[in-house]
Amino acid sequence: MFDLEEELKKLPAKPGVYIMHDAHDAIIYVGKAISLKNRVRQYFQSSRGKSPKIQQMVANIAYFEYIVVDSEMEALVLECNLIKEHRPKYNTMLKDDKSYPYIRVTVDEPFPRVLYARRQKKDKSKYFGPFTNAYAVKETLELLRKTYQYRNCNKQLTGKKEADRPCLYHHIGQCKAPCQGGVTVEEYRKNIDEILEFLGGNYGILTKKLSAAMQEASENLEFEKAAEYRDLLNSVNKLSQQQKVSDTEGSNRDIIAFATAGDEAVVQVFFIRDGKMLGREHFYLTGVQHEERADIMADFIKQYYAGTPYIPRELLLGEALNEEDGQLIGDWLSKKRGGRVKILVPQRGEKERMIELAYKNASLVLQQDAEKIKREEARTTGAVRQIADWLGMAGICRIESYDISNTSGFESVGSMVVYENGRPKKNDYRKFRIRTVAGPDDYASMREVLTRRFLHAGKSTEGQEDSFSRLPDLILMDGGRGQVNVCLEVLSELGVDRVKVCGMVKDDHHRTRGLYYNNEEIPIDPGSEAFKLITRIQDETHRFAIEFHRSLRGKAQVHSVLDDIPGIGAVRRRALMKKYQSLEELKLATPEELAQLPEFNRRVANQVYEFFRGREEQTWKD
């Protein structure tokens, strides 16, 4: 039993991270503190001055734990990692989890490659980016490959002939085949140097090169080649035109501003690299209602820059951080970057104009997405709340649903799908091959699936949580009273008493007309978002089970039937599958018909015929 007063007395006056849990063991809040003793105690003192969000969070705290570290910097890093890992309900959360592409040039190789990269590694390569548009990166790489014909293979090259034949890229004019000695190291390096200049923003060198090549091809009456150079030149011009917004100081900086509406916020980030706007991106935050604007900005910066390897020299913010966070975040970013990072809040001039532009963009996105966000909330968390109201439950977060799939008892399988807050959590889906049940007994198969699932409830593998370690708030059974009773019996036998079970009652047309819960049928509104969510869960459970069964059936059915016939090998099996579209059609074939196949003789034809007669007789006796 967690004794709150006693545990508060034990808190050390040291820096660290505190972790709040609810009654279901879920992590609902993660925070950092210079002094754990002072910070955590504040939550359980007088509620005056606390926001409604914090009051609600404290009311749901069943117990807390903490991790002591050596410095506030370490606490900040640990806080970022834990928030990203557990996504607590009451933390302000960055909804987007994006990684931005880079262009990587392997300058440490004799024949460098120019590659698309998802992350920046600490190696000897030269990186350009991050870019916000993956398609534009791929388009740029295609342009460069057509122009400079660099290699993109993984071969270790020295300049000598090191391959039996050149690759396809050489034959289509996009590689000069250094593996065949088709280009010297010096010539190849010259092209790489031009690529580096181009990626650094000097488009003129490539424009001149393509213009000269186009002119030469035109004078030689090579009009198709001239048209190719023209298209490449147009691509370069298009790329250079995207860099209209410029910064005369030539700095690397991110410009950040946000707009809020209710519990949602949109953060707009402009990426300025070498004085040019590389791109812009917006991000969604949730849980911002009643939060101070300085705290919202701090939460975004910590979560966003914890996940991106590139840190610019400057951050221009639309909201000032509080003094404590500002100093700590500045030190943390500087350490990550390996050089000083300045955090500024411009008040006038060009920088302030850029902040205002970012804010207007954020407001516009928020305005445009307000209805979409409202609809999404209604079809997910709103629908879950409606189901909870129908069932008289205080709240629902995690819903699990199960289904059994078989064909006349053949290769029975079970499926488990998971929804959290009205959204599918596909990483937690699980498949089951039925081991103990023979024949089409859905109740017995469901009992096996549920028993195997809940035997693992609350356990973890090597300290890591999996889909079985968390208990659902509600189990949604596709059947009515029978399926519900099977589930309740399993839960009772295993001592799982806090999971609610609900079944779907069907009408004469196999459409859900109500929910079976606590021995009562509860009518539901077929036009409601809750009904639509139940239908989506039901359809997803069927789909997942059927696809798993189909994959096993495709592998096993052909083997278990055709390969068990005496005298049938791979050649004759293919002949049967080509001739007959289904097993039912094959079963109706006479020995005379089978003997007409070129691969068959009378003896084998009789064996196939007798095999299926014997199977039918055995089935009848069973």
PDB file of C-alpha atoms in Angstrom, residues 57-188:
ATOM      1  CA  MET A  57      -3.965  15.108 -12.650  1.00  0.00           C
ATOM      2  CA  VAL A  58      -3.325  15.124  -8.891  1.00  0.00           C
ATOM      3  CA  ALA A  59      -6.770  13.613  -8.281  1.00  0.00           C
ATOM      4  CA  ASN A  60      -5.761  10.665 -10.473  1.00  0.00           C
ATOM      5  CA  ILE A  61      -2.364  10.006  -8.865  1.00  0.00           C
ATOM      6  CA  ALA A  62      -2.273   6.629  -7.107  1.00  0.00           C
ATOM      7  CA  TYR A  63       1.457   6.666  -6.430  1.00  0.00           C
ATOM      8  CA  PHE A  64       4.671   8.216  -7.661  1.00  0.00           C
ATOM      9  CA  GLU A  65       8.276   7.182  -8.137  1.00  0.00           C
ATOM     10  CA  TYR A  66      11.419   9.168  -8.845  1.00  0.00           C
ATOM     11  CA  ILE A  67      14.903   8.868 -10.292  1.00  0.00           C
ATOM     12  CA  VAL A  68      17.765  10.861  -8.752  1.00  0.00           C
ATOM     13  CA  VAL A  69      20.439  12.242 -11.105  1.00  0.00           C
ATOM     14  CA  ASP A  70      23.583  14.319 -10.644  1.00  0.00           C
ATOM     15  CA  SER A  71      22.454  17.553 -12.302  1.00  0.00           C
ATOM     16  CA  GLU A  72      19.444  19.411 -13.619  1.00  0.00           C
ATOM     17  CA  MET A  73      20.830  18.926 -17.132  1.00  0.00           C
ATOM     18  CA  GLU A  74      20.677  15.150 -16.705  1.00  0.00           C
ATOM     19  CA  ALA A  75      17.144  15.514 -15.329  1.00  0.00           C
ATOM     20  CA  LEU A  76      16.079  17.431 -18.443  1.00  0.00           C
ATOM     21  CA  VAL A  77      17.508  14.769 -20.792  1.00  0.00           C
ATOM     22  CA  LEU A  78      15.881  11.952 -18.802  1.00  0.00           C
ATOM     23  CA  GLU A  79      12.563  13.806 -18.716  1.00  0.00           C
ATOM     24  CA  CYS A  80      12.622  14.177 -22.528  1.00  0.00           C
ATOM     25  CA  ASN A  81      13.351  10.472 -22.999  1.00  0.00           C
ATOM     26  CA  LEU A  82      10.625   9.316 -20.603  1.00  0.00           C
ATOM     27  CA  ILE A  83       8.008  11.617 -22.122  1.00  0.00           C
ATOM     28  CA  LYS A  84       8.803  10.349 -25.613  1.00  0.00           C
ATOM     29  CA  GLU A  85       8.731   6.724 -24.421  1.00  0.00           C
ATOM     30  CA  HIS A  86       5.524   6.792 -22.350  1.00  0.00           C
ATOM     31  CA  ARG A  87       3.577   9.785 -23.786  1.00  0.00           C
ATOM     32  CA  PRO A  88       1.888  10.594 -20.435  1.00  0.00           C
ATOM     33  CA  LYS A  89      -1.690  11.832 -20.486  1.00  0.00           C
ATOM     34  CA  TYR A  90      -1.135  15.105 -18.594  1.00  0.00           C
ATOM     35  CA  ASN A  91       2.129  16.212 -20.222  1.00  0.00           C
ATOM     36  CA  THR A  92       1.982  18.672 -23.071  1.00  0.00           C
ATOM     37  CA  MET A  93       2.666  16.327 -25.978  1.00  0.00           C
ATOM     38  CA  LEU A  94       4.185  16.862 -29.394  1.00  0.00           C
ATOM     39  CA  LYS A  95       1.868  14.834 -31.641  1.00  0.00           C
ATOM     40  CA  ASP A  96       4.209  14.742 -34.657  1.00  0.00           C
ATOM     41  CA  ASP A  97       7.124  12.304 -34.535  1.00  0.00           C
ATOM     42  CA  LYS A  98       8.905  13.219 -37.726  1.00  0.00           C
ATOM     43  CA  SER A  99      12.434  12.592 -38.862  1.00  0.00           C
ATOM     44  CA  TYR A 100      13.754  14.839 -41.588  1.00  0.00           C
ATOM     45  CA  PRO A 101      15.934  13.645 -44.456  1.00  0.00           C
ATOM     46  CA  TYR A 102      19.496  14.693 -45.186  1.00  0.00           C
ATOM     47  CA  ILE A 103      21.747  14.465 -48.213  1.00  0.00           C
ATOM     48  CA  ARG A 104      24.933  12.601 -47.299  1.00  0.00           C
ATOM     49  CA  VAL A 105      28.134  12.858 -49.323  1.00  0.00           C
ATOM     50  CA  THR A 106      30.711  10.196 -48.388  1.00  0.00           C
ATOM     51  CA  VAL A 107      33.731  12.460 -48.892  1.00  0.00           C
ATOM     52  CA  ASP A 108      36.061  10.037 -47.067  1.00  0.00           C
ATOM     53  CA  GLU A 109      35.812   7.497 -49.940  1.00  0.00           C
ATOM     54  CA  PRO A 110      38.023   7.572 -53.081  1.00  0.00           C
ATOM     55  CA  PHE A 111      34.842   7.673 -55.179  1.00  0.00           C
ATOM     56  CA  PRO A 112      32.291   9.419 -52.938  1.00  0.00           C
ATOM     57  CA  ARG A 113      28.579   8.651 -53.087  1.00  0.00           C
ATOM     58  CA  VAL A 114      25.671  11.093 -52.733  1.00  0.00           C
ATOM     59  CA  LEU A 115      22.959   9.444 -50.668  1.00  0.00           C
ATOM     60  CA  TYR A 116      19.560   9.994 -49.095  1.00  0.00           C
ATOM     61  CA  ALA A 117      19.871   9.696 -45.301  1.00  0.00           C
ATOM     62  CA  ARG A 118      17.225   9.666 -42.577  1.00  0.00           C
ATOM     63  CA  ARG A 119      19.590  10.693 -39.776  1.00  0.00           C
ATOM     64  CA  GLN A 120      22.895  12.424 -39.312  1.00  0.00           C
ATOM     65  CA  LYS A 121      25.580  10.088 -38.002  1.00  0.00           C
ATOM     66  CA  LYS A 122      28.897  10.943 -36.419  1.00  0.00           C
ATOM     67  CA  ASP A 123      31.073   9.805 -39.311  1.00  0.00           C
ATOM     68  CA  LYS A 124      33.393  11.421 -41.841  1.00  0.00           C
ATOM     69  CA  SER A 125      30.637  12.113 -44.375  1.00  0.00           C
ATOM     70  CA  LYS A 126      29.369  15.603 -45.149  1.00  0.00           C
ATOM     71  CA  TYR A 127      25.675  16.176 -44.472  1.00  0.00           C
ATOM     72  CA  PHE A 128      23.279  18.752 -45.930  1.00  0.00           C
ATOM     73  CA  GLY A 129      19.917  19.397 -44.319  1.00  0.00           C
ATOM     74  CA  PRO A 130      17.683  18.576 -42.616  1.00  0.00           C
ATOM     75  CA  PHE A 131      15.137  19.087 -45.396  1.00  0.00           C
ATOM     76  CA  THR A 132      11.401  19.230 -44.748  1.00  0.00           C
ATOM     77  CA  ASN A 133      10.350  17.801 -48.113  1.00  0.00           C
ATOM     78  CA  ALA A 134      11.503  14.228 -48.727  1.00  0.00           C
ATOM     79  CA  TYR A 135      10.201  14.304 -52.311  1.00  0.00           C
ATOM     80  CA  ALA A 136      12.280  17.396 -53.093  1.00  0.00           C
ATOM     81  CA  VAL A 137      15.396  15.650 -51.711  1.00  0.00           C
ATOM     82  CA  LYS A 138      14.839  12.634 -53.956  1.00  0.00           C
ATOM     83  CA  GLU A 139      14.170  14.926 -56.913  1.00  0.00           C
ATOM     84  CA  THR A 140      17.438  16.770 -56.227  1.00  0.00           C
ATOM     85  CA  LEU A 141      19.403  13.519 -56.026  1.00  0.00           C
ATOM     86  CA  GLU A 142      17.931  12.364 -59.321  1.00  0.00           C
ATOM     87  CA  LEU A 143      18.916  15.673 -60.925  1.00  0.00           C
ATOM     88  CA  LEU A 144      22.483  15.408 -59.618  1.00  0.00           C
ATOM     89  CA  ARG A 145      22.852  11.783 -60.686  1.00  0.00           C
ATOM     90  CA  LYS A 146      21.731  12.550 -64.240  1.00  0.00           C
ATOM     91  CA  THR A 147      24.089  15.523 -64.415  1.00  0.00           C
ATOM     92  CA  TYR A 148      27.227  14.189 -62.713  1.00  0.00           C
ATOM     93  CA  GLN A 149      26.764  10.432 -63.090  1.00  0.00           C
ATOM     94  CA  TYR A 150      28.133   9.533 -59.675  1.00  0.00           C
ATOM     95  CA  ARG A 151      27.943   6.000 -58.280  1.00  0.00           C
ATOM     96  CA  ASN A 152      25.492   4.892 -55.582  1.00  0.00           C
ATOM     97  CA  CYS A 153      26.588   1.283 -55.063  1.00  0.00           C
ATOM     98  CA  ASN A 154      28.241  -0.075 -51.915  1.00  0.00           C
ATOM     99  CA  LYS A 155      31.372  -1.469 -53.578  1.00  0.00           C
ATOM    100  CA  GLN A 156      34.785  -0.658 -52.151  1.00  0.00           C
ATOM    101  CA  LEU A 157      36.531   1.011 -55.119  1.00  0.00           C
ATOM    102  CA  THR A 158      40.133   2.011 -55.634  1.00  0.00           C
ATOM    103  CA  GLY A 159      40.082   3.143 -59.272  1.00  0.00           C
ATOM    104  CA  LYS A 160      41.001  -0.174 -60.865  1.00  0.00           C
ATOM    105  CA  LYS A 161      38.719  -2.555 -62.751  1.00  0.00           C
ATOM    106  CA  GLU A 162      36.991  -4.329 -59.865  1.00  0.00           C
ATOM    107  CA  ALA A 163      33.780  -5.735 -61.371  1.00  0.00           C
ATOM    108  CA  ASP A 164      32.922  -8.152 -64.148  1.00  0.00           C
ATOM    109  CA  ARG A 165      30.508  -5.725 -65.755  1.00  0.00           C
ATOM    110  CA  PRO A 166      29.063  -2.289 -65.002  1.00  0.00           C
ATOM    111  CA  CYS A 167      25.642  -1.881 -63.381  1.00  0.00           C
ATOM    112  CA  LEU A 168      22.404  -0.773 -64.975  1.00  0.00           C
ATOM    113  CA  TYR A 169      22.981   2.887 -64.001  1.00  0.00           C
ATOM    114  CA  HIS A 170      26.020   2.954 -66.312  1.00  0.00           C
ATOM    115  CA  HIS A 171      23.992   1.600 -69.228  1.00  0.00           C
ATOM    116  CA  ILE A 172      21.327   4.310 -68.812  1.00  0.00           C
ATOM    117  CA  GLY A 173      23.948   7.080 -68.575  1.00  0.00           C
ATOM    118  CA  GLN A 174      23.736   7.754 -64.820  1.00  0.00           C
ATOM    119  CA  CYS A 175      27.083   6.310 -63.654  1.00  0.00           C
ATOM    120  CA  LYS A 176      30.551   6.644 -65.152  1.00  0.00           C
ATOM    121  CA  ALA A 177      31.471   3.135 -63.967  1.00  0.00           C
ATOM    122  CA  PRO A 178      34.453   3.780 -61.700  1.00  0.00           C
ATOM    123  CA  CYS A 179      34.283   0.030 -60.961  1.00  0.00           C
ATOM    124  CA  GLN A 180      35.438  -0.504 -64.562  1.00  0.00           C
ATOM    125  CA  GLY A 181      38.066   2.230 -64.484  1.00  0.00           C
ATOM    126  CA  GLY A 182      35.798   4.449 -66.557  1.00  0.00           C
ATOM    127  CA  VAL A 183      36.795   7.617 -64.700  1.00  0.00           C
ATOM    128  CA  THR A 184      39.876   8.695 -62.759  1.00  0.00           C
ATOM    129  CA  VAL A 185      39.771   9.654 -59.105  1.00  0.00           C
ATOM    130  CA  GLU A 186      40.673  13.254 -60.025  1.00  0.00           C
ATOM    131  CA  GLU A 187      37.891  13.615 -62.618  1.00  0.00           C
ATOM    132  CA  TYR A 188      35.359  12.045 -60.277  1.00  0.00           C
TER     133      TYR A 188
END
